[in-house]
């Protein structure tokens, strides 16, 4: 499979796939969520979800229960269920007074986390008596929480925020989680009542994104100073934090392709690979191979030249070149697409250019000259 590039909107703020990757839900940077399905070689819109009142900031699609989770700047979150051939929203009681920034289902899909500008993370679980989702708050943050990530054990959650801290906290909910989930112990202990902060790391610059490795023995998070940080945490006695400096612009999102490879995406418009080897973690290069640049425009009138100088700030209004990457603007989201989580065969990216691109790992290995799997 080659890299697939689909321009589905002018701008995309978030996207998520269903289980078999035949449908994609995305927000075109407004208060709506579009669901597109693959019909032959084309993507066709089949539904529009309209419950939010402000820009949708995050979407997550639970593969096994087929429920869509969304959150928005309107301070609300909804769980969407497909019933009677339509998507129906279920109310979530978040109890926040600032925008929701990121949402994520737990691995067991029995609860979810919503980060917010209210300096809290809402851990939500279902109350069948009232047919709604209620929440408990994790209140360890001093600024906007920008990302959340669930540990594979369904109990621990990692958060990063604009106060420059990465934290690992227990999201154990009585009646939902069982003590057996942590009875054997974790790299952060086995006494994990709700809200217990088991690890804190301060970096200085604000942090954009965080992800656990498939085993949960590594935690990666990216800062605004263009560094990628890896916490090695194989057991309770051995924790080591590693920082890898990236020489260009910062990342907005990251993803483990497997236990030893992390892809970062952001303001460079190009996915970047970091890899663990015998000598430790290292930057391995960009994954989008350059194509021929755009041609220089000629024959532009004086009026058009001055208009271009005024609107675009160009010294030479007659010169315009295309960006030599598949994405033409900041990449804000990266999602797994194909293969098991411990050995992804493909991943997808979306960004401010309205493009959703699907990247095949085998093709990347061949064209970018890197070894991933």
PDB file of N, CA and C in Angstrom, residues 287-325:
ATOM      1  N   UNK A 287      10.113  11.219   7.450  1.00  0.00           N
ATOM      2  CA  UNK A 287       9.543  10.063   6.759  1.00  0.00           C
ATOM      3  C   UNK A 287       8.873  10.420   5.440  1.00  0.00           C
ATOM      4  N   UNK A 288       8.602  11.695   5.201  1.00  0.00           N
ATOM      5  CA  UNK A 288       7.990  12.121   3.943  1.00  0.00           C
ATOM      6  C   UNK A 288       9.082  12.529   2.977  1.00  0.00           C
ATOM      7  N   UNK A 289       9.300  11.702   1.962  1.00  0.00           N
ATOM      8  CA  UNK A 289      10.343  11.973   0.983  1.00  0.00           C
ATOM      9  C   UNK A 289       9.937  13.152   0.116  1.00  0.00           C
ATOM     10  N   UNK A 290      10.874  14.047  -0.105  1.00  0.00           N
ATOM     11  CA  UNK A 290      10.594  15.262  -0.875  1.00  0.00           C
ATOM     12  C   UNK A 290      10.249  14.924  -2.325  1.00  0.00           C
ATOM     13  N   UNK A 291       9.340  15.735  -2.880  1.00  0.00           N
ATOM     14  CA  UNK A 291       9.022  15.648  -4.302  1.00  0.00           C
ATOM     15  C   UNK A 291       9.451  16.942  -4.957  1.00  0.00           C
ATOM     16  N   UNK A 292       9.377  16.967  -6.275  1.00  0.00           N
ATOM     17  CA  UNK A 292       9.816  18.154  -7.002  1.00  0.00           C
ATOM     18  C   UNK A 292       8.989  19.364  -6.586  1.00  0.00           C
ATOM     19  N   UNK A 293       9.669  20.498  -6.420  1.00  0.00           N
ATOM     20  CA  UNK A 293       8.999  21.725  -5.992  1.00  0.00           C
ATOM     21  C   UNK A 293       8.140  22.325  -7.087  1.00  0.00           C
ATOM     22  N   UNK A 294       7.306  23.263  -6.705  1.00  0.00           N
ATOM     23  CA  UNK A 294       6.419  23.950  -7.648  1.00  0.00           C
ATOM     24  C   UNK A 294       7.197  24.890  -8.547  1.00  0.00           C
ATOM     25  N   UNK A 295       6.610  25.187  -9.663  1.00  0.00           N
ATOM     26  CA  UNK A 295       7.265  26.068 -10.616  1.00  0.00           C
ATOM     27  C   UNK A 295       7.055  27.517 -10.232  1.00  0.00           C
ATOM     28  N   UNK A 296       8.002  28.352 -10.623  1.00  0.00           N
ATOM     29  CA  UNK A 296       7.912  29.779 -10.347  1.00  0.00           C
ATOM     30  C   UNK A 296       6.921  30.438 -11.305  1.00  0.00           C
ATOM     31  N   UNK A 297       6.031  31.258 -10.746  1.00  0.00           N
ATOM     32  CA  UNK A 297       5.027  31.927 -11.566  1.00  0.00           C
ATOM     33  C   UNK A 297       5.670  33.134 -12.263  1.00  0.00           C
ATOM     34  N   UNK A 298       5.284  33.322 -13.527  1.00  0.00           N
ATOM     35  CA  UNK A 298       5.827  34.435 -14.305  1.00  0.00           C
ATOM     36  C   UNK A 298       4.666  35.224 -14.901  1.00  0.00           C
ATOM     37  N   UNK A 299       5.006  36.410 -15.420  1.00  0.00           N
ATOM     38  CA  UNK A 299       3.993  37.208 -16.090  1.00  0.00           C
ATOM     39  C   UNK A 299       2.970  37.804 -15.144  1.00  0.00           C
ATOM     40  N   UNK A 300       3.371  38.184 -13.930  1.00  0.00           N
ATOM     41  CA  UNK A 300       2.449  38.757 -12.963  1.00  0.00           C
ATOM     42  C   UNK A 300       2.462  40.270 -13.096  1.00  0.00           C
ATOM     43  N   UNK A 301       1.285  40.882 -13.073  1.00  0.00           N
ATOM     44  CA  UNK A 301       1.190  42.322 -13.230  1.00  0.00           C
ATOM     45  C   UNK A 301       1.715  43.027 -11.984  1.00  0.00           C
ATOM     46  N   UNK A 302       2.008  44.325 -12.129  1.00  0.00           N
ATOM     47  CA  UNK A 302       2.503  45.114 -10.994  1.00  0.00           C
ATOM     48  C   UNK A 302       1.460  45.176  -9.886  1.00  0.00           C
ATOM     49  N   UNK A 303       0.173  45.305 -10.257  1.00  0.00           N
ATOM     50  CA  UNK A 303      -0.890  45.376  -9.256  1.00  0.00           C
ATOM     51  C   UNK A 303      -0.960  44.076  -8.458  1.00  0.00           C
ATOM     52  N   UNK A 304      -0.878  42.937  -9.163  1.00  0.00           N
ATOM     53  CA  UNK A 304      -0.933  41.647  -8.484  1.00  0.00           C
ATOM     54  C   UNK A 304       0.275  41.453  -7.575  1.00  0.00           C
ATOM     55  N   UNK A 305       1.430  41.955  -8.011  1.00  0.00           N
ATOM     56  CA  UNK A 305       2.637  41.822  -7.210  1.00  0.00           C
ATOM     57  C   UNK A 305       2.488  42.575  -5.887  1.00  0.00           C
ATOM     58  N   UNK A 306       1.994  43.824  -5.955  1.00  0.00           N
ATOM     59  CA  UNK A 306       1.841  44.606  -4.726  1.00  0.00           C
ATOM     60  C   UNK A 306       0.747  44.043  -3.824  1.00  0.00           C
ATOM     61  N   UNK A 307      -0.315  43.460  -4.409  1.00  0.00           N
ATOM     62  CA  UNK A 307      -1.350  42.814  -3.612  1.00  0.00           C
ATOM     63  C   UNK A 307      -0.785  41.617  -2.859  1.00  0.00           C
ATOM     64  N   UNK A 308       0.065  40.852  -3.536  1.00  0.00           N
ATOM     65  CA  UNK A 308       0.685  39.697  -2.893  1.00  0.00           C
ATOM     66  C   UNK A 308       1.615  40.120  -1.776  1.00  0.00           C
ATOM     67  N   UNK A 309       2.367  41.198  -2.007  1.00  0.00           N
ATOM     68  CA  UNK A 309       3.268  41.713  -0.977  1.00  0.00           C
ATOM     69  C   UNK A 309       2.486  42.163   0.251  1.00  0.00           C
ATOM     70  N   UNK A 310       1.306  42.774   0.016  1.00  0.00           N
ATOM     71  CA  UNK A 310       0.488  43.287   1.120  1.00  0.00           C
ATOM     72  C   UNK A 310      -0.152  42.143   1.900  1.00  0.00           C
ATOM     73  N   UNK A 311      -0.684  41.132   1.196  1.00  0.00           N
ATOM     74  CA  UNK A 311      -1.415  40.050   1.851  1.00  0.00           C
ATOM     75  C   UNK A 311      -0.505  38.988   2.452  1.00  0.00           C
ATOM     76  N   UNK A 312       0.593  38.668   1.779  1.00  0.00           N
ATOM     77  CA  UNK A 312       1.440  37.546   2.188  1.00  0.00           C
ATOM     78  C   UNK A 312       2.763  37.978   2.808  1.00  0.00           C
ATOM     79  N   UNK A 313       3.089  39.261   2.739  1.00  0.00           N
ATOM     80  CA  UNK A 313       4.340  39.721   3.309  1.00  0.00           C
ATOM     81  C   UNK A 313       5.548  39.282   2.526  1.00  0.00           C
ATOM     82  N   UNK A 314       5.395  39.050   1.223  1.00  0.00           N
ATOM     83  CA  UNK A 314       6.492  38.591   0.386  1.00  0.00           C
ATOM     84  C   UNK A 314       7.226  39.778  -0.219  1.00  0.00           C
ATOM     85  N   UNK A 315       8.538  39.726  -0.193  1.00  0.00           N
ATOM     86  CA  UNK A 315       9.335  40.765  -0.829  1.00  0.00           C
ATOM     87  C   UNK A 315       9.213  40.676  -2.346  1.00  0.00           C
ATOM     88  N   UNK A 316       9.119  39.459  -2.863  1.00  0.00           N
ATOM     89  CA  UNK A 316       8.966  39.247  -4.299  1.00  0.00           C
ATOM     90  C   UNK A 316       7.564  38.706  -4.541  1.00  0.00           C
ATOM     91  N   UNK A 317       6.649  39.578  -4.883  1.00  0.00           N
ATOM     92  CA  UNK A 317       5.262  39.169  -5.041  1.00  0.00           C
ATOM     93  C   UNK A 317       5.043  38.217  -6.190  1.00  0.00           C
ATOM     94  N   UNK A 318       6.009  38.122  -7.118  1.00  0.00           N
ATOM     95  CA  UNK A 318       5.836  37.253  -8.278  1.00  0.00           C
ATOM     96  C   UNK A 318       6.294  35.836  -8.006  1.00  0.00           C
ATOM     97  N   UNK A 319       6.853  35.580  -6.831  1.00  0.00           N
ATOM     98  CA  UNK A 319       7.407  34.255  -6.539  1.00  0.00           C
ATOM     99  C   UNK A 319       6.517  33.504  -5.568  1.00  0.00           C
ATOM    100  N   UNK A 320       6.157  32.277  -5.927  1.00  0.00           N
ATOM    101  CA  UNK A 320       5.379  31.434  -5.037  1.00  0.00           C
ATOM    102  C   UNK A 320       5.775  29.988  -5.283  1.00  0.00           C
ATOM    103  N   UNK A 321       6.206  29.307  -4.279  1.00  0.00           N
ATOM    104  CA  UNK A 321       6.615  27.921  -4.420  1.00  0.00           C
ATOM    105  C   UNK A 321       5.726  27.031  -3.571  1.00  0.00           C
ATOM    106  N   UNK A 322       5.539  25.799  -4.007  1.00  0.00           N
ATOM    107  CA  UNK A 322       4.731  24.851  -3.254  1.00  0.00           C
ATOM    108  C   UNK A 322       5.581  24.203  -2.180  1.00  0.00           C
ATOM    109  N   UNK A 323       4.923  23.728  -1.124  1.00  0.00           N
ATOM    110  CA  UNK A 323       5.612  23.030  -0.046  1.00  0.00           C
ATOM    111  C   UNK A 323       5.806  21.579  -0.457  1.00  0.00           C
ATOM    112  N   UNK A 324       7.019  21.085  -0.322  1.00  0.00           N
ATOM    113  CA  UNK A 324       7.364  19.778  -0.883  1.00  0.00           C
ATOM    114  C   UNK A 324       7.085  18.632   0.088  1.00  0.00           C
ATOM    115  N   UNK A 325       5.949  18.658   0.740  1.00  0.00           N
ATOM    116  CA  UNK A 325       5.514  17.553   1.606  1.00  0.00           C
ATOM    117  C   UNK A 325       4.051  17.280   1.324  1.00  0.00           C
TER     118      UNK A 325
END
